[in-house]
Coordinates of C-alpha atoms in Angstrom, one line a residue:
X1 CA 134.2 -18.5 30.5
X2 CA 137.9 -17.5 30.2
X3 CA 140.6 -16.1 32.3
X4 CA 141.2 -13.4 29.7
X5 CA 137.8 -12.3 28.4
X6 CA 139.3 -9.3 26.6
X7 CA 141.5 -11.6 24.5
X8 CA 138.5 -13.8 23.7
X9 CA 136.3 -10.8 22.7
X10 CA 139.0 -9.4 20.5
X11 CA 139.5 -12.8 18.9
X12 CA 135.8 -13.2 18.4
X13 CA 135.6 -9.8 16.7
X14 CA 138.5 -10.7 14.4
X15 CA 137.0 -13.9 13.4
X16 CA 133.6 -12.2 12.8
X17 CA 135.3 -9.8 10.4
X18 CA 136.8 -12.8 8.6
X19 CA 133.7 -15.0 8.8
X20 CA 131.3 -12.4 7.3
X21 CA 132.5 -12.5 3.7
X22 CA 132.9 -16.3 3.9
X23 CA 129.4 -16.8 5.1
X24 CA 128.0 -14.5 2.4
X25 CA 130.2 -16.2 -0.3
X26 CA 129.5 -19.8 0.7
X27 CA 125.8 -19.1 1.0
X28 CA 125.6 -17.7 -2.5
X29 CA 127.8 -20.5 -3.9
X30 CA 125.6 -23.2 -2.3
X31 CA 122.6 -21.8 -4.2
X32 CA 120.6 -20.8 -1.0
X33 CA 121.7 -17.2 -1.0
X34 CA 123.7 -14.9 1.3
X35 CA 121.0 -14.8 4.0
X36 CA 121.4 -18.6 4.4
X37 CA 125.1 -18.3 4.9
X38 CA 124.7 -15.6 7.5
X39 CA 122.1 -17.6 9.3
X40 CA 124.5 -20.6 9.5
X41 CA 127.3 -18.4 10.8
X42 CA 125.1 -16.8 13.5
X43 CA 122.9 -19.7 14.6
X44 CA 125.2 -22.7 14.1
X45 CA 128.2 -20.7 15.3
X46 CA 126.6 -19.8 18.6
X47 CA 125.0 -23.2 19.3
X48 CA 128.1 -25.2 18.4
X49 CA 130.1 -22.8 20.6
X50 CA 127.8 -23.5 23.6
X51 CA 127.3 -27.2 23.2
X52 CA 130.4 -28.3 21.3
X53 CA 133.4 -30.1 22.7
X54 CA 136.2 -27.7 21.6
X55 CA 136.9 -24.5 23.4
X56 CA 138.5 -23.0 20.3
X57 CA 136.4 -24.3 17.5
X58 CA 134.5 -21.8 15.3
X59 CA 131.6 -23.3 13.3
X60 CA 129.7 -22.1 10.3
X61 CA 129.7 -22.5 6.5
X62 CA 132.6 -24.2 4.8
X63 CA 133.8 -24.6 1.2
X64 CA 133.7 -28.4 1.4
X65 CA 130.1 -28.4 2.6
X66 CA 129.1 -26.0 -0.1
X67 CA 130.4 -28.4 -2.7
X68 CA 128.3 -31.2 -1.2
X69 CA 125.2 -29.1 -1.0
X70 CA 125.2 -27.6 -4.5
X71 CA 123.9 -30.8 -6.3
X72 CA 121.3 -31.3 -3.6
X73 CA 120.0 -27.8 -4.3
X74 CA 119.8 -28.6 -8.0
X75 CA 117.9 -31.9 -7.4
X76 CA 115.7 -31.2 -4.4
X77 CA 115.6 -27.4 -4.1
X78 CA 116.2 -25.2 -1.1
X79 CA 113.6 -27.0 1.0
X80 CA 115.5 -30.3 0.3
X81 CA 118.8 -28.8 1.5
X82 CA 117.2 -27.5 4.7
X83 CA 115.7 -31.0 5.4
X84 CA 119.1 -32.6 4.7
X85 CA 120.6 -30.3 7.3
X86 CA 118.0 -31.2 9.9
X87 CA 118.4 -35.0 9.2
X88 CA 122.2 -34.6 9.3
X89 CA 121.8 -33.0 12.7
X90 CA 119.8 -36.0 14.0
X91 CA 122.5 -38.3 12.7
X92 CA 125.3 -36.3 14.4
X93 CA 123.5 -36.4 17.7
X94 CA 123.1 -40.2 17.3
X95 CA 126.8 -40.6 16.6
X96 CA 127.5 -38.5 19.7
X97 CA 125.3 -40.7 21.9
X98 CA 127.0 -43.8 20.4
X99 CA 130.3 -42.3 21.4
X100 CA 131.6 -42.5 17.9
X101 CA 133.8 -39.4 18.2
X102 CA 136.5 -41.3 20.1
X103 CA 137.4 -43.2 16.9
X104 CA 138.7 -40.0 15.4
X105 CA 141.7 -40.4 17.7
X106 CA 142.7 -43.3 15.5
X107 CA 143.4 -41.0 12.6
X108 CA 147.2 -41.1 12.1
X109 CA 149.3 -38.0 12.7
X110 CA 150.5 -37.9 9.0
X111 CA 146.9 -37.8 7.8
X112 CA 146.1 -34.8 10.1
X113 CA 149.3 -33.0 9.1
X114 CA 148.6 -33.6 5.4
X115 CA 145.0 -32.4 5.8
X116 CA 146.3 -29.2 7.5
X117 CA 148.9 -28.6 4.8
X118 CA 146.3 -29.2 2.1
X119 CA 143.7 -26.9 3.7
X120 CA 146.3 -24.2 4.1
X121 CA 147.1 -24.5 0.4
X122 CA 143.4 -24.3 -0.5
X123 CA 142.9 -21.3 1.7
X124 CA 145.9 -19.5 0.2
X125 CA 144.9 -20.3 -3.5
X126 CA 141.3 -19.3 -2.8
X127 CA 142.5 -15.7 -2.1
X128 CA 144.2 -15.1 -5.4
X129 CA 141.2 -13.5 -7.2
X130 CA 140.6 -11.0 -4.4
X131 CA 144.3 -10.5 -3.8
X132 CA 144.9 -9.6 -7.4
X133 CA 141.6 -7.7 -7.9
X134 CA 140.2 -9.9 -10.6
X135 CA 136.9 -11.7 -11.1
X136 CA 137.0 -15.3 -9.8
X137 CA 136.9 -18.0 -12.6
X138 CA 133.9 -20.3 -12.5
X139 CA 135.4 -23.6 -11.5
X140 CA 135.3 -26.2 -8.7
X141 CA 139.1 -26.6 -8.7
X142 CA 140.9 -24.2 -6.5
X143 CA 144.2 -24.4 -8.5
X144 CA 142.3 -23.7 -11.7
X145 CA 140.8 -20.6 -10.1
X146 CA 144.2 -19.4 -8.9
X147 CA 145.8 -20.0 -12.3
X148 CA 143.1 -18.0 -14.1
X149 CA 143.4 -15.2 -11.6
X150 CA 147.1 -14.9 -12.2
X151 CA 146.6 -15.0 -16.0
X152 CA 143.9 -12.3 -15.8
X153 CA 146.1 -10.2 -13.6
X154 CA 149.1 -10.5 -15.9
X155 CA 146.9 -9.6 -18.9
X156 CA 145.8 -6.3 -17.3
X157 CA 147.9 -5.6 -14.1
X158 CA 146.4 -3.3 -11.5
X159 CA 148.4 -3.1 -8.3
X160 CA 146.1 -1.6 -5.6
X161 CA 144.5 -4.9 -4.6
X162 CA 147.8 -6.8 -4.6
X163 CA 149.5 -4.0 -2.6
X164 CA 146.8 -4.0 0.1
X165 CA 146.8 -7.8 0.3
X166 CA 150.6 -8.0 0.7
X167 CA 150.7 -5.1 3.2
X168 CA 148.0 -6.7 5.4
X169 CA 149.6 -10.2 5.2
X170 CA 153.1 -8.8 6.0
X171 CA 151.7 -6.8 8.9
X172 CA 150.1 -9.9 10.3
X173 CA 153.1 -12.2 9.9
X174 CA 155.6 -9.7 11.2
X175 CA 153.4 -8.4 14.0
X176 CA 152.5 -11.9 15.2
X177 CA 156.2 -12.6 15.8
X178 CA 156.9 -9.3 17.6
X179 CA 153.7 -8.9 19.6
X180 CA 151.5 -12.0 19.4
X181 CA 148.9 -10.7 21.9
X182 CA 148.0 -7.7 19.6
X183 CA 145.1 -8.3 17.2
X184 CA 147.0 -7.2 14.1
X185 CA 144.4 -8.8 11.8
X186 CA 141.7 -6.5 13.1
X187 CA 144.0 -3.5 13.0
X188 CA 145.2 -4.2 9.5
X189 CA 141.7 -4.6 8.2
X190 CA 140.5 -1.4 9.8
X191 CA 143.6 0.5 8.5
X192 CA 143.1 -0.9 5.0
X193 CA 139.4 0.1 5.0
X194 CA 140.2 3.6 6.3
X195 CA 142.9 4.2 3.7
X196 CA 140.8 2.8 0.9
X197 CA 137.9 5.1 1.8
X198 CA 140.0 8.2 2.3
X199 CA 142.0 7.7 -0.9
X200 CA 139.0 6.4 -2.9
X201 CA 141.0 3.4 -4.0
X202 CA 139.5 1.2 -6.8
X203 CA 139.1 -1.9 -4.6
X204 CA 136.2 -4.3 -4.6
X205 CA 134.2 -4.1 -1.3
X206 CA 132.1 -6.7 0.5
X207 CA 129.0 -4.9 -0.8
X208 CA 125.4 -4.9 0.3
X209 CA 124.3 -7.1 3.2
X210 CA 120.9 -8.6 3.9
X211 CA 118.9 -6.6 6.5
X212 CA 118.6 -9.5 9.1
X213 CA 117.8 -13.1 9.8
X214 CA 114.5 -14.8 8.8
X215 CA 112.0 -15.9 11.4
X216 CA 112.3 -19.6 12.5
X217 CA 110.0 -21.9 10.5
X218 CA 109.5 -25.6 9.8
X219 CA 107.6 -24.8 6.6
X220 CA 110.3 -26.5 4.5
X221 CA 109.9 -29.9 6.1
X222 CA 108.2 -32.6 4.0
X223 CA 107.9 -36.1 5.5
X224 CA 107.4 -37.6 2.0
X225 CA 110.8 -36.4 0.9
X226 CA 112.8 -38.0 3.7
X227 CA 113.5 -41.4 1.9
X228 CA 115.1 -39.6 -1.0
X229 CA 117.1 -37.3 1.2
X230 CA 118.5 -39.9 3.6
X231 CA 121.5 -40.6 1.4
X232 CA 122.5 -37.0 1.0
X233 CA 122.0 -36.5 4.8
X234 CA 124.4 -39.3 5.6
X235 CA 127.0 -37.7 3.3
X236 CA 126.5 -34.3 4.9
X237 CA 126.6 -35.8 8.4
X238 CA 129.8 -37.6 7.6
X239 CA 131.5 -34.5 6.2
X240 CA 130.3 -32.4 9.2
X241 CA 131.7 -35.0 11.7
X242 CA 135.0 -35.5 9.8
X243 CA 135.7 -31.8 9.2
X244 CA 134.6 -30.7 12.6
X245 CA 136.7 -33.2 14.5
X246 CA 139.7 -32.7 12.3
X247 CA 139.4 -29.0 12.7
X248 CA 139.1 -29.4 16.4
X249 CA 142.2 -31.6 16.4
X250 CA 144.1 -29.0 14.3
X251 CA 143.1 -26.3 16.8
X252 CA 144.4 -28.5 19.7
X253 CA 147.7 -28.8 17.8
X254 CA 148.0 -25.1 17.1
X255 CA 147.1 -24.0 20.7
X256 CA 149.2 -26.7 22.4
X257 CA 147.2 -26.4 25.7
X258 CA 143.7 -27.5 24.7
X259 CA 142.1 -30.9 24.2
X260 CA 138.6 -31.3 22.7
X261 CA 136.0 -33.8 23.6
X262 CA 135.1 -35.5 20.3
X263 CA 131.7 -36.9 21.4
X264 CA 130.6 -33.6 22.8
X265 CA 131.8 -31.9 19.6
X266 CA 129.6 -34.2 17.5
X267 CA 126.7 -33.4 19.9
X268 CA 127.2 -29.7 19.5
X269 CA 127.4 -29.9 15.7
X270 CA 124.2 -32.0 15.7
X271 CA 122.3 -29.5 17.8
X272 CA 123.5 -26.7 15.6
X273 CA 122.4 -28.4 12.4
X274 CA 119.0 -29.3 13.9
X275 CA 118.2 -25.7 14.7
X276 CA 119.9 -23.8 11.9
X277 CA 117.5 -24.9 9.1
X278 CA 114.6 -23.4 11.0
X279 CA 116.3 -20.0 10.3
X280 CA 116.9 -20.9 6.7
X281 CA 120.6 -21.8 7.3
X282 CA 122.5 -24.4 5.3
X283 CA 124.3 -27.3 7.0
X284 CA 127.3 -26.1 9.0
X285 CA 130.5 -27.6 10.4
X286 CA 133.6 -26.7 12.3
X287 CA 135.4 -24.4 10.0
X288 CA 139.2 -24.7 10.0
X289 CA 139.7 -21.2 8.4
X290 CA 137.8 -19.4 11.2
X291 CA 139.1 -21.8 13.9
X292 CA 142.7 -21.1 12.8
X293 CA 142.1 -17.3 12.9
X294 CA 140.5 -17.7 16.3
X295 CA 143.5 -19.6 17.7
X296 CA 146.0 -17.2 16.2
X297 CA 144.1 -14.2 17.5
X298 CA 144.7 -15.3 21.1
X299 CA 141.4 -17.1 21.9
X300 CA 141.4 -18.9 25.3
X301 CA 137.9 -20.2 25.7
X302 CA 134.6 -20.8 23.9
X303 CA 133.6 -17.2 24.6
X304 CA 135.6 -16.2 21.5
X305 CA 133.5 -18.5 19.2
X306 CA 130.3 -17.4 20.9
X307 CA 131.1 -13.7 20.7
X308 CA 132.0 -14.2 17.0
X309 CA 128.5 -15.4 16.3
X310 CA 126.9 -12.7 18.4
X311 CA 129.0 -10.0 16.8
X312 CA 128.0 -11.3 13.3
X313 CA 124.3 -11.1 14.4
X314 CA 124.9 -7.6 15.6
X315 CA 126.7 -6.6 12.4
X316 CA 123.8 -8.0 10.3
X317 CA 121.3 -5.7 12.1
X318 CA 123.3 -2.7 13.1
X319 CA 126.5 -2.2 11.0
X320 CA 125.8 -3.6 7.6
X321 CA 126.6 -0.4 5.8
X322 CA 130.0 0.0 7.5
X323 CA 131.1 -3.6 7.0
X324 CA 130.1 -3.4 3.4
X325 CA 133.0 -1.0 2.8
X326 CA 135.7 -3.5 3.8
X327 CA 138.0 -4.3 0.8
X328 CA 138.0 -7.9 -0.1
X329 CA 141.8 -7.6 -0.7
X330 CA 142.3 -6.8 3.0
X331 CA 140.5 -10.0 4.0
X332 CA 142.5 -11.9 1.4
X333 CA 145.6 -10.7 3.1
X334 CA 144.4 -11.9 6.5
X335 CA 143.6 -15.4 5.1
X336 CA 146.9 -15.6 3.3
X337 CA 148.7 -14.9 6.5
X338 CA 146.5 -17.4 8.3
X339 CA 147.3 -20.1 5.7
X340 CA 151.0 -19.5 6.1
X341 CA 150.8 -19.7 9.9
X342 CA 148.7 -22.8 9.9
X343 CA 151.6 -25.0 8.7
X344 CA 154.3 -25.8 11.2
X345 CA 157.2 -26.2 8.8
X346 CA 159.5 -27.9 11.3
X347 CA 156.9 -30.5 12.4
X348 CA 156.0 -31.3 8.8
X349 CA 159.7 -31.6 7.8
X350 CA 160.4 -33.9 10.8
X351 CA 157.4 -36.1 10.0
X352 CA 158.4 -36.5 6.4
X353 CA 161.9 -37.5 7.4
X354 CA 160.7 -40.0 10.1
X355 CA 159.7 -42.8 7.7
X356 CA 159.0 -43.1 4.1
X357 CA 155.5 -44.3 4.8
X358 CA 154.7 -41.3 7.0
X359 CA 156.1 -39.0 4.4
X360 CA 154.1 -40.6 1.6
X361 CA 150.8 -40.5 3.6
X362 CA 151.3 -36.8 4.5
X363 CA 152.1 -35.7 0.9
X364 CA 149.3 -37.9 -0.5
X365 CA 146.7 -36.4 1.9
X366 CA 147.9 -32.9 1.3
X367 CA 147.7 -33.2 -2.5
X368 CA 144.3 -35.0 -2.4
X369 CA 142.9 -32.3 -0.2
X370 CA 144.1 -29.7 -2.7
X371 CA 143.0 -31.5 -5.8
X372 CA 140.0 -33.5 -4.7
X373 CA 138.0 -32.7 -1.5
X374 CA 138.5 -33.0 2.2
X375 CA 136.5 -36.2 2.9
X376 CA 138.0 -38.2 0.0
X377 CA 141.5 -36.9 0.9
X378 CA 141.2 -38.1 4.5
X379 CA 139.7 -41.4 3.5
X380 CA 142.5 -41.9 1.0
X381 CA 145.1 -41.1 3.6
X382 CA 143.5 -43.5 6.1
X383 CA 143.4 -46.3 3.5
X384 CA 147.1 -45.9 2.6
X385 CA 148.2 -45.5 6.2
X386 CA 146.2 -48.6 7.2
X387 CA 147.7 -50.6 4.3
X388 CA 151.2 -49.5 5.4
X389 CA 150.4 -50.4 9.0
X390 CA 149.1 -53.8 8.0
X391 CA 152.2 -54.5 6.0
X392 CA 154.4 -53.6 8.9
X393 CA 152.4 -55.9 11.2
X394 CA 152.5 -58.7 8.7
X395 CA 156.2 -58.5 8.5
X396 CA 156.5 -58.9 12.2
X397 CA 154.5 -62.2 12.2
X398 CA 157.0 -65.0 13.0
X399 CA 156.8 -68.7 12.1
X400 CA 159.9 -70.4 13.6
X401 CA 160.9 -74.1 13.8
X402 CA 162.0 -75.1 17.3
X403 CA 164.2 -77.8 18.6
X404 CA 162.4 -80.9 19.8
X405 CA 163.0 -80.9 23.6
X406 CA 159.5 -81.4 25.0
X407 CA 158.6 -84.6 26.8
X408 CA 161.9 -86.3 26.0
X409 CA 163.3 -88.1 29.0
X410 CA 166.8 -87.2 30.0
X411 CA 167.8 -90.8 30.1
X412 CA 167.1 -91.3 26.4
X413 CA 170.3 -91.6 24.3
X414 CA 171.3 -89.0 21.8
X415 CA 170.5 -91.4 19.0
X416 CA 167.0 -91.8 20.4
X417 CA 166.6 -88.0 20.6
X418 CA 167.9 -87.7 17.0
X419 CA 165.5 -90.4 15.8
X420 CA 162.4 -88.6 17.1
X421 CA 163.7 -85.3 15.9
X422 CA 163.9 -86.7 12.4
X423 CA 160.2 -87.4 12.4
X424 CA 158.6 -84.7 14.5
X425 CA 159.0 -81.0 13.9
X426 CA 157.5 -78.2 16.0
X427 CA 156.7 -74.7 14.8
X428 CA 155.8 -71.7 16.9
X429 CA 153.5 -69.0 15.6
X430 CA 154.0 -65.5 17.0
X431 CA 151.7 -62.5 16.4
X432 CA 148.5 -62.1 14.4
X433 CA 147.4 -64.7 11.9
X434 CA 145.3 -62.5 9.6
X435 CA 144.8 -61.8 5.9
X436 CA 147.9 -59.6 5.5
X437 CA 150.2 -62.3 6.9
X438 CA 148.4 -65.6 6.1
X439 CA 149.8 -66.2 2.6
X440 CA 153.4 -66.1 3.8
X441 CA 152.5 -68.5 6.6
X442 CA 151.0 -70.9 4.0
X443 CA 154.0 -70.8 1.7
X444 CA 156.5 -71.4 4.6
X445 CA 154.5 -74.3 6.1
X446 CA 153.9 -75.9 2.8
X447 CA 157.7 -76.3 2.3
X448 CA 158.0 -78.7 5.3
X449 CA 159.4 -82.0 4.1
X450 CA 161.0 -85.3 5.3
X451 CA 159.0 -85.4 8.6
X452 CA 156.1 -87.6 9.8
X453 CA 154.5 -85.2 12.3
X454 CA 154.2 -81.4 12.5
X455 CA 153.2 -79.8 15.8
X456 CA 151.8 -76.2 15.5
X457 CA 152.3 -74.2 18.7
X458 CA 149.7 -71.4 18.8
X459 CA 150.0 -70.2 22.3
X460 CA 151.5 -66.8 21.2
X461 CA 149.0 -66.1 18.3
X462 CA 147.4 -62.8 19.2
X463 CA 144.5 -62.8 16.7
X464 CA 143.0 -64.9 14.0
X465 CA 140.6 -63.7 11.3
X466 CA 138.7 -65.7 8.7
X467 CA 141.4 -65.4 6.2
X468 CA 144.0 -66.6 8.6
X469 CA 141.8 -69.5 9.7
X470 CA 141.2 -70.6 6.1
X471 CA 144.8 -70.5 5.3
X472 CA 145.7 -72.5 8.4
X473 CA 143.1 -75.1 7.3
X474 CA 144.5 -75.2 3.8
X475 CA 148.1 -75.7 5.1
X476 CA 146.9 -78.6 7.3
X477 CA 145.2 -80.2 4.3
X478 CA 148.3 -79.9 2.1
X479 CA 150.5 -81.4 4.8
X480 CA 148.1 -84.3 5.4
X481 CA 147.8 -85.0 1.6
X482 CA 151.5 -85.6 1.7
X483 CA 151.2 -88.0 4.6
X484 CA 152.3 -85.6 7.3
X485 CA 150.1 -85.7 10.5
X486 CA 149.4 -82.3 12.1
X487 CA 148.9 -81.7 15.8
X488 CA 147.9 -78.3 17.2
X489 CA 148.6 -77.1 20.8
X490 CA 147.8 -74.0 22.9
X491 CA 145.0 -72.3 21.0
X492 CA 144.4 -69.2 23.1
X493 CA 141.0 -68.5 24.6
X494 CA 138.8 -66.6 22.2
X495 CA 140.5 -67.9 19.1
X496 CA 138.5 -71.1 18.8
X497 CA 135.4 -69.4 17.3
X498 CA 136.8 -68.6 13.8
X499 CA 138.6 -72.0 13.7
X500 CA 135.5 -73.9 14.6
X501 CA 133.1 -71.8 12.6
X502 CA 135.1 -72.4 9.4
X503 CA 135.7 -76.1 10.2
X504 CA 139.5 -75.7 10.4
X505 CA 140.1 -77.9 13.4
X506 CA 136.9 -80.0 13.6
X507 CA 138.5 -83.1 12.0
X508 CA 141.7 -82.7 14.1
X509 CA 139.5 -82.4 17.2
X510 CA 137.6 -85.5 16.4
X511 CA 140.8 -87.5 15.9
X512 CA 142.3 -86.2 19.1
X513 CA 145.0 -84.0 17.7
X514 CA 144.2 -80.7 19.5
X515 CA 145.9 -80.2 22.8
X516 CA 146.2 -77.6 25.5
X517 CA 150.0 -77.9 25.8
X518 CA 152.8 -78.7 23.5
X519 CA 154.1 -81.5 25.7
X520 CA 150.8 -83.3 25.4
X521 CA 150.8 -82.9 21.6
X522 CA 154.4 -84.3 21.3
X523 CA 153.5 -87.2 23.6
X524 CA 150.6 -88.1 21.3
X525 CA 152.8 -87.7 18.2
X526 CA 155.3 -90.1 19.7
X527 CA 152.6 -92.6 20.5
X528 CA 151.4 -92.3 16.9
X529 CA 154.9 -93.0 15.5
X530 CA 155.3 -96.0 17.8
X531 CA 151.9 -97.4 16.8
X532 CA 152.6 -97.0 13.1
X533 CA 156.1 -98.4 13.5
X534 CA 157.8 -95.4 12.0
X535 CA 160.2 -95.4 15.0
X536 CA 160.9 -98.1 17.6
X537 CA 159.4 -97.7 21.1
X538 CA 162.0 -96.0 23.3
X539 CA 162.7 -97.7 26.6
X540 CA 163.0 -95.4 29.6

């Protein structure tokens, strides 16, 4: 699968060591138990590695998914959560078949960068209790947990855990710069475990592991519960899709040489979530923590993610006693170093300096990821980025008055040209006429005075939505109430539908004031002026 299988196997082993406590912890936090977390890491991790669209993605349990699943456990019980996972898998496969993954490419770079920074902060703050050797505070807010960990540590300092964490993190950060190909995370964890055992250090260990995975079963599935579980399943599928694709995108950015297939990634996550509940596993997703460790450990192909899952399976059955002795402080050091290395300081600084809008979106997404949750943070970043983009587009819409030169014979005198120009004015619309720009168009057009005819040139209008069409109709009515006749020319193909559906140009069309070209519109306007006697007929 890879040109350097040794690197992939070492990366898989490193990620397996990191993933083990996370799988246990998230399984317990979700309310399904440690065995469920392990089943997700092994089953979902292997299936997503085989069928997914990212060569570097590592899938399993995640903190964000745990938060979503906790209330489902309380309302529908463990069987309900397993059913939700299975339904979410079906939805993800449907999204993949609909090729919905491509739309994730539309997520702006500042949103992805802010998400990465926010996740890095979450990862770092999550390690404070283990790094300081204190009991984690019971809270859903990561900053609150970190704050109480610091307070508890200062009240009764004990330095062994902090020393091990800092030593492991320092070894990883320094070693990665000197010899990036060496798996320092694995070496550091092994060294810390050996020292802790030989010196009998008072450090909290991983502890007892379940003896194995449960046999596959569909006993949890209840057709009658599906209507009540569809809403939670949609939320779980949305989170799995969003987090997996963002994690895969982050992995692409960290590696520099890989590009994931978003539709295949959705399919792989769907297959994983379809099968995992049969083994008692909770809903899984691409996990940015393990994916980041995978990339930083030198992974080159999907063999690393697959070996990580297989190694976890082997550990569960063969080496549970040995792994149970790993200090949590050592793992905290690995994750702290991973959080630091996830953030490309230079790239973030450059993006913040690029434009105020990009900087604001990045900071907002990062803060929301830290203080709220990943899905809401990304949605918030998308909304703000979209609003800023719409404002920029609206500012580029042009509405310019043009000199009256069309259909005027060269033999006409300057006085005759001036006479027509006093009564006919042409305006050219450039760009999209949509809700963000329509109001400005209405205000400018309503200020037209001292003319008899307005010709609207629409050849260069790129798009018209319902708001733009309604505003156009309102402007035409305002002008006509003041006795100003309106002619329209050059409506592009495809833009007639909103204008006709909303009745904007129906009356103009009936009275013969809609033309294909501006010259035809001006000629008709001249004829109207001559007929009404506003200006004398010009003699050629």
